[in-house]
Coordinates of C-alpha atoms in Angstrom, one line a residue:
Chain A
M26 CA 141.2 -15.8 251.3
A27 CA 140.8 -17.1 247.7
L28 CA 143.4 -19.8 248.5
R29 CA 141.4 -21.0 251.5
T30 CA 138.3 -21.1 249.5
L31 CA 140.1 -23.2 246.9
I32 CA 141.3 -25.6 249.6
T33 CA 137.8 -25.9 251.1
R34 CA 136.4 -26.6 247.7
K35 CA 139.0 -29.2 247.0
S36 CA 138.5 -31.0 250.3
L37 CA 134.8 -31.3 249.4
G38 CA 135.9 -33.2 246.2
L39 CA 135.8 -36.6 247.8
G40 CA 133.5 -39.4 247.2
L41 CA 131.2 -38.4 244.4
G42 CA 133.1 -35.3 243.6
V43 CA 130.7 -32.7 244.8
S44 CA 131.6 -29.0 244.3
Q45 CA 129.7 -26.0 245.2
S46 CA 129.0 -23.3 242.6
V47 CA 128.2 -19.7 243.3
R48 CA 124.4 -19.9 243.2
G49 CA 124.2 -22.6 245.9
L50 CA 123.4 -25.2 243.3
Q51 CA 125.5 -28.3 243.9
T52 CA 127.1 -29.6 240.7
V53 CA 129.2 -32.7 240.4
S54 CA 132.6 -33.3 238.9
L55 CA 134.5 -36.2 237.5
P56 CA 136.1 -38.3 240.3
D57 CA 139.6 -39.4 239.8
L58 CA 140.4 -43.1 239.4
P59 CA 142.4 -44.6 242.2
Y60 CA 144.5 -46.5 239.6
D61 CA 146.0 -46.0 236.2
Y62 CA 143.9 -46.5 233.1
G63 CA 146.1 -49.4 232.1
A64 CA 146.2 -51.0 235.5
L65 CA 143.3 -53.3 234.9
E66 CA 144.8 -55.0 231.9
P67 CA 144.3 -57.6 230.5
A68 CA 140.8 -57.9 231.9
I69 CA 139.8 -54.4 230.8
S70 CA 142.0 -52.6 228.3
G71 CA 143.5 -49.2 229.0
E72 CA 141.8 -47.7 225.9
I73 CA 138.4 -48.7 227.2
M74 CA 139.1 -47.4 230.7
K75 CA 140.3 -44.1 229.3
L76 CA 137.3 -43.6 227.0
H77 CA 134.9 -44.8 229.6
H78 CA 136.2 -42.4 232.3
Q79 CA 137.1 -39.4 230.2
K80 CA 134.4 -39.4 227.6
H81 CA 131.3 -41.4 228.8
H82 CA 131.4 -40.6 232.5
Q83 CA 132.3 -37.0 231.8
T84 CA 129.4 -36.6 229.3
Y85 CA 127.0 -37.9 232.0
I86 CA 128.4 -35.4 234.4
T87 CA 128.2 -32.5 232.0
N88 CA 124.7 -33.3 231.0
Y89 CA 123.7 -33.9 234.6
N90 CA 125.0 -30.5 235.6
K91 CA 123.2 -28.8 232.7
A92 CA 120.0 -30.6 233.6
L93 CA 120.4 -29.6 237.3
E94 CA 120.8 -25.9 236.3
Q95 CA 117.8 -26.0 234.1
L96 CA 115.8 -27.7 236.9
H97 CA 117.0 -25.1 239.4
E98 CA 115.7 -22.3 237.1
A99 CA 112.5 -24.1 236.4
M100 CA 111.8 -24.6 240.1
E101 CA 112.6 -21.0 240.9
K102 CA 110.2 -19.9 238.2
G103 CA 107.6 -22.4 239.3
D104 CA 107.6 -24.0 235.8
S105 CA 106.2 -27.4 236.8
S106 CA 106.0 -28.8 233.3
T107 CA 109.6 -28.1 232.7
V108 CA 110.5 -29.6 236.1
V109 CA 108.7 -32.8 235.1
K110 CA 110.2 -32.8 231.6
L111 CA 113.7 -32.7 233.0
Q112 CA 113.2 -35.8 235.2
S113 CA 114.2 -38.3 232.5
A114 CA 117.4 -36.4 231.7
I115 CA 118.2 -36.2 235.4
K116 CA 117.5 -39.9 235.9
F117 CA 119.6 -40.9 233.0
N118 CA 122.6 -38.6 233.4
G119 CA 122.5 -38.5 237.2
G120 CA 122.1 -42.3 237.2
G121 CA 125.0 -42.6 234.9
H122 CA 127.2 -40.5 237.2
V123 CA 126.1 -42.4 240.3
N124 CA 126.5 -45.8 238.7
H125 CA 129.9 -45.1 237.2
S126 CA 131.2 -43.6 240.5
I127 CA 130.3 -46.9 242.2
F128 CA 131.8 -48.9 239.3
W129 CA 135.2 -47.3 239.5
K130 CA 135.3 -48.2 243.2
N131 CA 134.3 -51.8 242.4
L132 CA 137.4 -52.2 240.3
T133 CA 141.0 -52.5 241.4
P134 CA 144.2 -53.8 239.8
V135 CA 145.1 -57.4 240.4
H136 CA 148.2 -56.5 242.4
E137 CA 146.0 -54.5 244.8
G138 CA 143.7 -57.4 245.6
G139 CA 141.5 -57.4 242.5
G140 CA 139.6 -60.7 242.2
E141 CA 140.4 -61.9 245.7
P142 CA 137.2 -63.4 247.1
P143 CA 135.7 -61.7 250.1
K144 CA 136.4 -62.9 253.6
G145 CA 134.4 -62.1 256.7
S146 CA 130.7 -61.5 256.8
L147 CA 130.2 -60.8 253.1
G148 CA 131.8 -64.1 252.2
W149 CA 129.5 -65.9 254.7
A150 CA 126.5 -64.1 253.4
I151 CA 127.3 -65.1 249.8
D152 CA 127.6 -68.7 250.8
T153 CA 124.4 -68.6 252.7
H154 CA 122.3 -66.9 250.1
F155 CA 123.8 -68.3 246.9
G156 CA 125.5 -71.5 248.0
S157 CA 129.0 -70.5 246.8
M158 CA 131.0 -67.8 245.1
E159 CA 130.9 -69.8 241.9
A160 CA 127.1 -69.9 242.0
L161 CA 126.9 -66.1 242.6
V162 CA 129.3 -65.4 239.8
A163 CA 127.4 -67.7 237.4
K164 CA 124.1 -66.1 238.3
I165 CA 125.5 -62.6 237.8
N166 CA 127.1 -63.6 234.5
S167 CA 123.9 -65.1 233.2
E168 CA 121.7 -62.2 234.2
G169 CA 124.3 -59.7 232.8
A170 CA 124.5 -61.5 229.5
A171 CA 120.7 -61.6 229.3
V172 CA 120.2 -57.9 229.6
Q173 CA 118.7 -56.7 226.4
G174 CA 120.2 -53.4 225.1
S175 CA 122.1 -51.4 227.7
G176 CA 122.1 -51.7 231.5
W177 CA 123.8 -52.8 234.6
V178 CA 123.9 -56.0 236.7
W179 CA 124.1 -55.6 240.5
L180 CA 124.9 -57.5 243.6
G181 CA 122.8 -55.6 246.1
L182 CA 121.8 -55.8 249.7
D183 CA 118.3 -55.4 250.9
K184 CA 118.7 -53.3 253.9
D185 CA 115.5 -54.2 255.6
L186 CA 115.5 -57.9 254.9
K187 CA 119.3 -58.2 255.3
K188 CA 119.4 -60.3 252.1
L189 CA 121.7 -60.3 249.2
V190 CA 120.1 -59.9 245.8
V191 CA 121.2 -60.0 242.2
E192 CA 119.3 -57.5 240.0
T193 CA 119.6 -55.9 236.6
T194 CA 118.6 -52.4 235.7
A195 CA 118.1 -50.9 232.2
N196 CA 120.0 -48.0 230.7
Q197 CA 121.4 -45.9 233.6
D198 CA 118.8 -46.6 236.2
P199 CA 120.4 -46.8 239.6
L200 CA 119.7 -49.9 241.8
V201 CA 117.3 -48.0 244.0
T202 CA 114.8 -48.0 241.1
K203 CA 114.4 -51.7 241.7
G204 CA 113.7 -51.3 245.3
P205 CA 114.1 -48.4 247.8
N206 CA 115.9 -50.6 250.3
L207 CA 118.5 -51.9 247.9
V208 CA 122.1 -50.8 248.5
P209 CA 124.5 -51.6 245.7
L210 CA 127.6 -53.6 246.7
L211 CA 128.8 -54.4 243.2
G212 CA 127.8 -53.2 239.8
I213 CA 129.0 -54.3 236.5
D214 CA 128.4 -52.1 233.4
V215 CA 127.0 -54.2 230.6
W216 CA 126.6 -51.3 228.2
E217 CA 128.5 -52.1 225.0
H218 CA 130.9 -49.2 225.5
A219 CA 132.2 -51.0 228.6
Y220 CA 133.6 -53.9 226.6
Y221 CA 133.1 -53.5 222.8
L222 CA 136.6 -52.4 221.8
Q223 CA 138.1 -55.4 223.5
Y224 CA 135.6 -58.2 223.6
K225 CA 133.5 -57.1 220.6
N226 CA 130.1 -58.6 220.9
V227 CA 131.0 -61.4 223.2
R228 CA 129.6 -60.0 226.4
P229 CA 129.9 -63.4 228.3
D230 CA 133.7 -63.3 227.8
Y231 CA 133.8 -59.8 229.3
L232 CA 131.7 -60.9 232.3
K233 CA 133.9 -63.9 232.8
N234 CA 137.1 -61.8 232.9
V235 CA 135.9 -58.8 234.8
W236 CA 135.9 -60.8 238.0
K237 CA 139.6 -60.8 238.0
V238 CA 139.7 -57.1 238.8
I239 CA 136.6 -56.8 241.1
D240 CA 137.4 -55.2 244.5
W241 CA 135.6 -57.3 247.0
K242 CA 137.2 -55.3 249.9
Y243 CA 135.1 -52.3 248.9
A244 CA 132.0 -54.4 248.7
S245 CA 132.7 -55.9 252.1
E246 CA 133.1 -52.5 253.6
V247 CA 129.7 -51.3 252.3
Y248 CA 128.1 -54.6 253.5
E249 CA 129.6 -54.3 257.0
K250 CA 128.4 -50.7 257.2
E251 CA 124.9 -51.8 256.5
C252 CA 124.9 -55.1 258.4
P253 CA 127.3 -54.7 261.3
Chain B
M168 CA 122.5 -72.1 186.2
E169 CA 119.3 -73.6 187.4
K170 CA 118.4 -77.2 187.2
P171 CA 115.2 -78.0 185.3
C172 CA 112.1 -78.1 187.4
Q173 CA 110.6 -81.4 188.1
I174 CA 106.9 -81.2 188.6
K175 CA 105.5 -83.8 190.8
S176 CA 101.9 -84.2 191.8
I177 CA 101.3 -84.5 195.5
P178 CA 98.8 -86.8 196.8
L179 CA 96.4 -85.1 199.2
S180 CA 97.0 -87.7 201.8
S181 CA 100.6 -86.6 202.3
F182 CA 99.2 -83.3 203.5
R183 CA 96.6 -84.9 205.7
A184 CA 99.4 -86.9 207.2
A185 CA 100.6 -83.7 208.7
K186 CA 97.8 -83.8 211.3
P187 CA 98.9 -85.3 214.6
E188 CA 98.8 -88.7 216.2
K189 CA 102.4 -88.9 215.4
K190 CA 102.9 -92.2 217.3
Q191 CA 100.7 -94.1 214.9
N192 CA 102.4 -93.0 211.8
Q193 CA 105.4 -95.2 212.2
H194 CA 104.6 -97.0 209.0
A195 CA 103.8 -93.9 207.0
P196 CA 105.8 -93.3 203.9
A197 CA 109.0 -91.3 204.2
P198 CA 108.2 -87.7 204.5
V199 CA 108.3 -85.8 201.2
R200 CA 110.1 -82.5 201.3
Y201 CA 109.6 -79.6 199.0
T202 CA 112.1 -76.9 198.6
Y203 CA 112.4 -73.7 196.6
K204 CA 115.5 -71.8 195.7
Y205 CA 115.5 -68.9 198.0
R206 CA 115.1 -65.7 196.0
E207 CA 115.9 -62.3 197.4
I208 CA 113.9 -59.4 196.0
P209 CA 115.2 -56.0 197.1
L210 CA 113.0 -54.1 199.5
Q211 CA 110.8 -57.1 200.0
R212 CA 110.2 -57.5 203.6
D213 CA 108.5 -60.9 203.6
V214 CA 110.5 -63.9 204.4
G215 CA 108.8 -67.1 205.0
L216 CA 110.0 -70.4 206.4
A217 CA 113.3 -71.6 205.2
V218 CA 115.1 -74.8 205.6
R219 CA 118.8 -75.2 205.4
E220 CA 119.6 -78.7 204.4
E221 CA 122.1 -80.7 206.3
K222 CA 123.1 -82.8 203.3
E223 CA 123.6 -81.7 199.8
E224 CA 120.5 -81.1 197.8
M225 CA 119.9 -83.4 194.9
G226 CA 118.2 -80.7 192.9
Y227 CA 115.8 -78.0 193.5
C228 CA 113.2 -76.2 191.6
C229 CA 113.5 -72.5 191.0
N230 CA 110.0 -71.3 190.8
N231 CA 110.0 -68.2 188.7
S232 CA 106.3 -67.6 188.8
F233 CA 106.2 -67.7 192.5
P234 CA 104.5 -64.6 193.9
A235 CA 107.1 -62.1 195.1
S236 CA 105.5 -61.8 198.5
S237 CA 106.4 -65.2 199.8
H238 CA 109.4 -67.2 199.0
V239 CA 109.1 -70.2 201.2
L240 CA 110.9 -73.4 201.8
L241 CA 108.9 -76.1 203.5
T242 CA 110.0 -78.8 205.8
D243 CA 109.4 -82.2 207.1
L244 CA 105.6 -82.7 206.9
S245 CA 105.4 -85.4 209.4
Q246 CA 105.4 -82.8 212.2
R247 CA 102.3 -81.2 213.4
W248 CA 101.8 -78.2 211.0
K249 CA 99.8 -75.1 211.4
C250 CA 101.0 -73.3 208.4
P251 CA 98.2 -71.6 206.4
K252 CA 100.5 -71.0 203.5
L253 CA 100.8 -74.7 202.9
Q254 CA 97.3 -74.8 201.4
N255 CA 98.1 -72.2 198.7
L256 CA 101.4 -73.7 197.8
R257 CA 99.8 -77.1 197.1
H258 CA 98.1 -75.6 194.1
K259 CA 101.2 -74.1 192.5
G260 CA 102.0 -77.5 191.1
Q261 CA 105.7 -77.1 190.8
F262 CA 107.3 -79.1 193.5
H263 CA 110.3 -81.3 193.4
G264 CA 110.3 -84.0 195.9
S265 CA 113.5 -85.1 197.5
Q266 CA 113.4 -88.3 199.4
K267 CA 116.2 -87.5 201.8
A268 CA 115.1 -87.0 205.4
S269 CA 116.5 -83.9 207.0
K270 CA 116.3 -82.0 210.2
V271 CA 114.8 -78.5 210.3
L272 CA 117.7 -76.2 210.9
A273 CA 116.6 -72.8 210.1
F274 CA 113.4 -70.8 209.7
Y275 CA 114.7 -67.4 208.7
G276 CA 117.7 -66.6 206.7
L277 CA 120.4 -64.0 207.1
K278 CA 119.9 -61.4 204.4
A279 CA 123.0 -59.7 203.1
P280 CA 123.3 -56.0 202.7
P281 CA 122.8 -54.9 199.1
Y282 CA 126.4 -53.8 198.8
K283 CA 129.8 -55.2 199.6
L284 CA 131.0 -55.0 203.2
D285 CA 133.7 -52.4 202.3
A286 CA 131.4 -50.3 200.1
L287 CA 130.5 -47.9 202.8
E288 CA 134.1 -46.9 203.6
P289 CA 135.3 -44.5 205.0
H290 CA 132.0 -43.6 206.7
M291 CA 131.3 -47.1 208.0
S292 CA 134.3 -49.3 208.0
R293 CA 134.4 -52.9 206.7
R294 CA 135.3 -54.1 210.1
T295 CA 132.2 -52.5 211.6
L296 CA 130.0 -54.2 208.9
E297 CA 131.8 -57.5 209.3
M298 CA 131.0 -57.4 213.0
H299 CA 127.7 -55.8 212.9
W300 CA 126.3 -57.9 210.1
G301 CA 128.4 -61.0 210.5
D302 CA 128.2 -61.3 214.3
H303 CA 125.3 -59.3 215.7
H304 CA 122.8 -59.6 212.9
R305 CA 123.7 -63.3 212.3
G306 CA 123.5 -63.8 216.1
Y307 CA 119.9 -62.5 216.1
V308 CA 119.0 -64.8 213.2
E309 CA 120.5 -67.8 214.8
G310 CA 119.0 -67.0 218.1
L311 CA 115.6 -66.6 216.6
N312 CA 115.9 -69.9 214.7
K313 CA 116.9 -71.7 217.9
Q314 CA 113.9 -70.2 219.8
L315 CA 111.6 -71.3 217.0
E316 CA 112.8 -74.8 217.1
K317 CA 111.1 -75.4 220.4
D318 CA 107.6 -75.6 219.2
D319 CA 105.6 -74.8 216.1
I320 CA 103.2 -72.3 217.5
L321 CA 104.9 -69.4 215.7
Y322 CA 105.4 -71.2 212.4
G323 CA 104.1 -69.8 209.1
H324 CA 104.6 -66.1 209.5
T325 CA 106.5 -63.7 207.3
L326 CA 109.0 -61.7 209.3
D327 CA 106.8 -58.7 209.4
E328 CA 104.0 -60.8 210.8
L329 CA 106.3 -62.5 213.3
V330 CA 107.4 -59.2 214.7
K331 CA 103.9 -58.0 215.2
V332 CA 102.7 -61.3 216.7
T333 CA 105.6 -61.6 219.1
Y334 CA 105.2 -57.9 220.1
N335 CA 101.9 -59.1 221.5
N336 CA 100.4 -55.6 221.8
G337 CA 103.0 -54.4 224.2
N338 CA 103.7 -57.5 226.2
P339 CA 106.4 -59.0 224.1
L340 CA 107.1 -62.7 223.9
P341 CA 110.7 -63.8 224.3
E342 CA 111.1 -64.2 220.5
F343 CA 110.3 -60.6 219.9
N344 CA 113.8 -59.3 220.6
N345 CA 115.4 -61.5 218.1
A346 CA 112.7 -61.3 215.5
A347 CA 112.5 -57.5 215.7
Q348 CA 116.3 -57.1 215.6
V349 CA 116.5 -59.2 212.5
W350 CA 113.9 -57.1 210.9
N351 CA 115.5 -53.9 212.1
H352 CA 118.9 -54.8 210.7
D353 CA 117.5 -55.9 207.4
F354 CA 115.8 -52.5 207.1
F355 CA 118.9 -50.6 208.3
W356 CA 121.2 -52.1 205.7
E357 CA 118.8 -51.2 203.0
S358 CA 118.5 -47.7 204.4
M359 CA 122.1 -47.1 203.4
Q360 CA 124.0 -47.1 200.2
P361 CA 127.5 -46.3 199.0
G362 CA 127.5 -42.7 197.9
G363 CA 124.4 -42.0 199.9
G364 CA 123.4 -38.8 201.6
D365 CA 122.6 -35.7 199.6
M366 CA 118.9 -34.9 199.5
P367 CA 115.7 -36.7 198.6
R368 CA 113.9 -35.4 195.5
L369 CA 110.5 -34.8 194.0
G370 CA 107.6 -36.2 196.0
L371 CA 109.5 -37.4 199.1
L372 CA 111.2 -34.0 199.4
E373 CA 107.8 -32.2 199.0
Q374 CA 106.4 -34.4 201.8
I375 CA 109.3 -33.7 204.1
E376 CA 109.0 -30.0 203.5
K377 CA 105.3 -30.2 204.1
D378 CA 105.7 -32.1 207.4
F379 CA 108.9 -30.5 208.8
G380 CA 109.0 -27.1 207.2
S381 CA 112.3 -27.7 205.4
F382 CA 114.8 -30.5 204.8
T383 CA 117.3 -28.8 207.1
N384 CA 114.7 -28.8 209.9
F385 CA 114.0 -32.5 209.4
K386 CA 117.8 -33.2 209.5
E387 CA 118.1 -31.3 212.8
K388 CA 115.2 -33.2 214.3
F389 CA 116.6 -36.5 213.2
L390 CA 120.1 -35.7 214.7
E391 CA 118.5 -34.4 217.9
A392 CA 116.6 -37.6 218.3
A393 CA 119.8 -39.6 217.8
L394 CA 121.5 -37.6 220.5
T395 CA 118.7 -37.6 223.0
L396 CA 117.9 -41.3 222.9
F397 CA 118.9 -42.8 226.2
G398 CA 120.4 -46.2 226.0
S399 CA 120.2 -48.5 222.9
G400 CA 117.7 -48.0 220.2
W401 CA 116.8 -46.8 216.8
V402 CA 115.8 -43.5 215.1
W403 CA 113.2 -43.6 212.4
L404 CA 111.6 -41.5 209.8
V405 CA 108.1 -42.9 209.7
L406 CA 105.0 -42.3 207.8
K407 CA 102.3 -42.3 210.4
R408 CA 99.2 -44.0 209.2
N409 CA 96.6 -42.3 211.3
E410 CA 98.1 -38.8 211.2
R411 CA 99.0 -39.2 207.5
C412 CA 102.3 -37.4 207.9
L413 CA 106.0 -38.0 208.2
A414 CA 107.6 -37.9 211.7
V415 CA 110.9 -38.6 213.4
V416 CA 110.5 -41.3 216.0
K417 CA 112.9 -42.9 218.4
T418 CA 112.5 -46.4 219.8
S419 CA 114.3 -48.3 222.5
N420 CA 116.2 -51.6 222.1
A421 CA 114.4 -53.7 219.5
I422 CA 111.1 -51.9 219.1
N423 CA 110.2 -50.6 215.7
P424 CA 107.3 -48.6 214.2
I425 CA 105.6 -51.5 212.4
V426 CA 104.3 -52.8 215.8
W427 CA 102.2 -49.6 215.8
D428 CA 101.3 -50.1 212.2
D429 CA 103.3 -47.1 211.0
I430 CA 105.4 -47.3 207.9
P431 CA 109.1 -46.7 208.4
I432 CA 111.0 -44.9 205.6
I433 CA 114.6 -44.8 206.9
S434 CA 116.3 -45.9 210.1
L435 CA 119.5 -45.3 212.0
D436 CA 120.9 -47.8 214.4
V437 CA 122.1 -46.0 217.6
W438 CA 123.0 -49.1 219.5
E439 CA 126.6 -48.6 220.6
H440 CA 127.9 -51.5 218.5
A441 CA 126.8 -49.7 215.4
Y442 CA 129.3 -46.9 215.7
Y443 CA 131.7 -47.7 218.5
L444 CA 134.5 -49.1 216.4
D445 CA 134.5 -46.2 214.0
Y446 CA 133.5 -43.2 216.2
K447 CA 134.0 -44.4 219.7
N448 CA 131.6 -42.4 221.8
D449 CA 130.9 -39.7 219.3
K450 CA 127.3 -40.5 218.5
G451 CA 126.6 -37.1 217.0
K452 CA 129.4 -37.4 214.4
Y453 CA 128.1 -40.9 213.5
A454 CA 124.6 -39.6 213.0
T455 CA 125.8 -36.6 211.0
V456 CA 127.9 -38.8 208.7
F457 CA 125.0 -41.1 208.2
M458 CA 122.8 -38.2 207.1
N459 CA 125.4 -36.7 204.9
H460 CA 127.0 -39.8 203.3
L461 CA 125.2 -43.0 203.9
V462 CA 121.4 -42.6 203.9
S463 CA 119.8 -44.0 200.8
W464 CA 117.1 -41.7 199.6
N465 CA 116.5 -44.0 196.7
A466 CA 115.4 -46.7 199.1
A467 CA 113.4 -44.1 201.0
A468 CA 111.6 -43.0 197.9
A469 CA 110.7 -46.6 196.9
R470 CA 109.4 -47.2 200.4
M471 CA 107.4 -44.0 200.3
A472 CA 105.9 -45.0 196.9
R473 CA 104.8 -48.3 198.4
A474 CA 103.5 -46.6 201.5
E475 CA 101.3 -44.3 199.4
A476 CA 99.3 -47.4 198.4
F477 CA 98.3 -47.7 202.0
V478 CA 98.0 -44.1 203.2
N479 CA 96.2 -41.4 201.4
L480 CA 98.5 -38.5 201.7
G481 CA 96.7 -35.9 199.6
E482 CA 93.2 -34.8 199.1
P483 CA 91.5 -36.8 196.4
K484 CA 91.1 -34.9 193.1
I485 CA 87.4 -34.7 192.7
P486 CA 86.6 -33.0 189.5
I487 CA 84.2 -30.1 189.7
A488 CA 81.4 -30.6 187.3

């Protein structure tokens, strides 16, 4: 019986890594990377990947779970002011978890197709909206370099208008904070922890090199799901 | 070894020539340029305009009697000029004119920390300081100078003034980020010292105990602020002008308390670049080490003493009969 419960729990651990706790409160757990830490060298060093995954992402998850528990308690007690107070912690830590989960899927080693430009409908859409891949990359790089402080730069799809957009968000705000119809296709982490050990303060170099390990196949899949 | 000052009287017309109608000034005399040796005074926040010469200076005048609040280097006067300070300087009477024409290259200078770059080892490594000061801080200074080259509407401010002006009451101009980060980093280097940490003494300690209950409580609040700050930013111990008490404040990105007219006493940089090379993601350890080994309570006490000239912290002693 316990074994079956274990298996059921493990099979739920796909995607965002959701697991159910005893109280019916859904907490999240750290998703595994589909590649080794060192597999993205030399674009992103293994040391950065390890710290980024095991320390930063894990911290967001731990704090998110803690905030969720506190939120659950506050809601049960009807403590509205605590509920509101916890919102910023949930937005930050939850956003961190959501964003990084997307980020790991956006990356893939070179030998598995990292950096290969998209074919099919996403490739056409990029050419239509931005002129060319190079133009899109240039736009994303310049917006990413211009982010002040910490944040993310996104290639998103406006579901309603069926348009591709390039957006930036601050801190760990997910893309939906820029527009409820926006679906993230690609996100690049421009927090300093994402590149500092390797590129030091030269964020433009990091942005130039990260394209070599971007998984366009995943982005295409998301795009085709929304725009069949 | 300073070269002797050469006093030269300046004809009033050369200042009037600063007014526009540039095109008609083609036969005007070669612009006269006045320069001062840049003097750094510890804990002075004011930095005026500075010019870094392209060619070697023939000689310059060190003006010892120059008021501490504004060390200024002037530039090519044939440009349209809105600098109010210019009028005051004219009367100082100690200018040395150099006839070389030169291009304005810099308006604000990069101020060095008041200690060697390896002086904060092992708490903050030399490599961190080399990168943080040499690349980040320098980058902000150069970025600011480049932005200011575009037009002269922001000329003539001290760095404090420039930060407040570009903050624009909450709607910051593009220069704000660079200006504020230059200010913030100047303040941060001076908030630390080799062999720092320990506790403040005398008046500052009394004030902390009055406003936080105890020094331990203040330390906890400060560390908590560092840990709960989302994203990049700074943690400050400020003296609030209106409430007339000390408080721990956290700000995001480049914002600092002087835009709200409060008086900062110490600051901690919690942008990731400040601690990543030494502590990786352990922000708590970095903040603790800062509190225990780096923070300069001497600098804090000096700033507090200066702040008391602006904020009345105690009840006035009115003698009875």
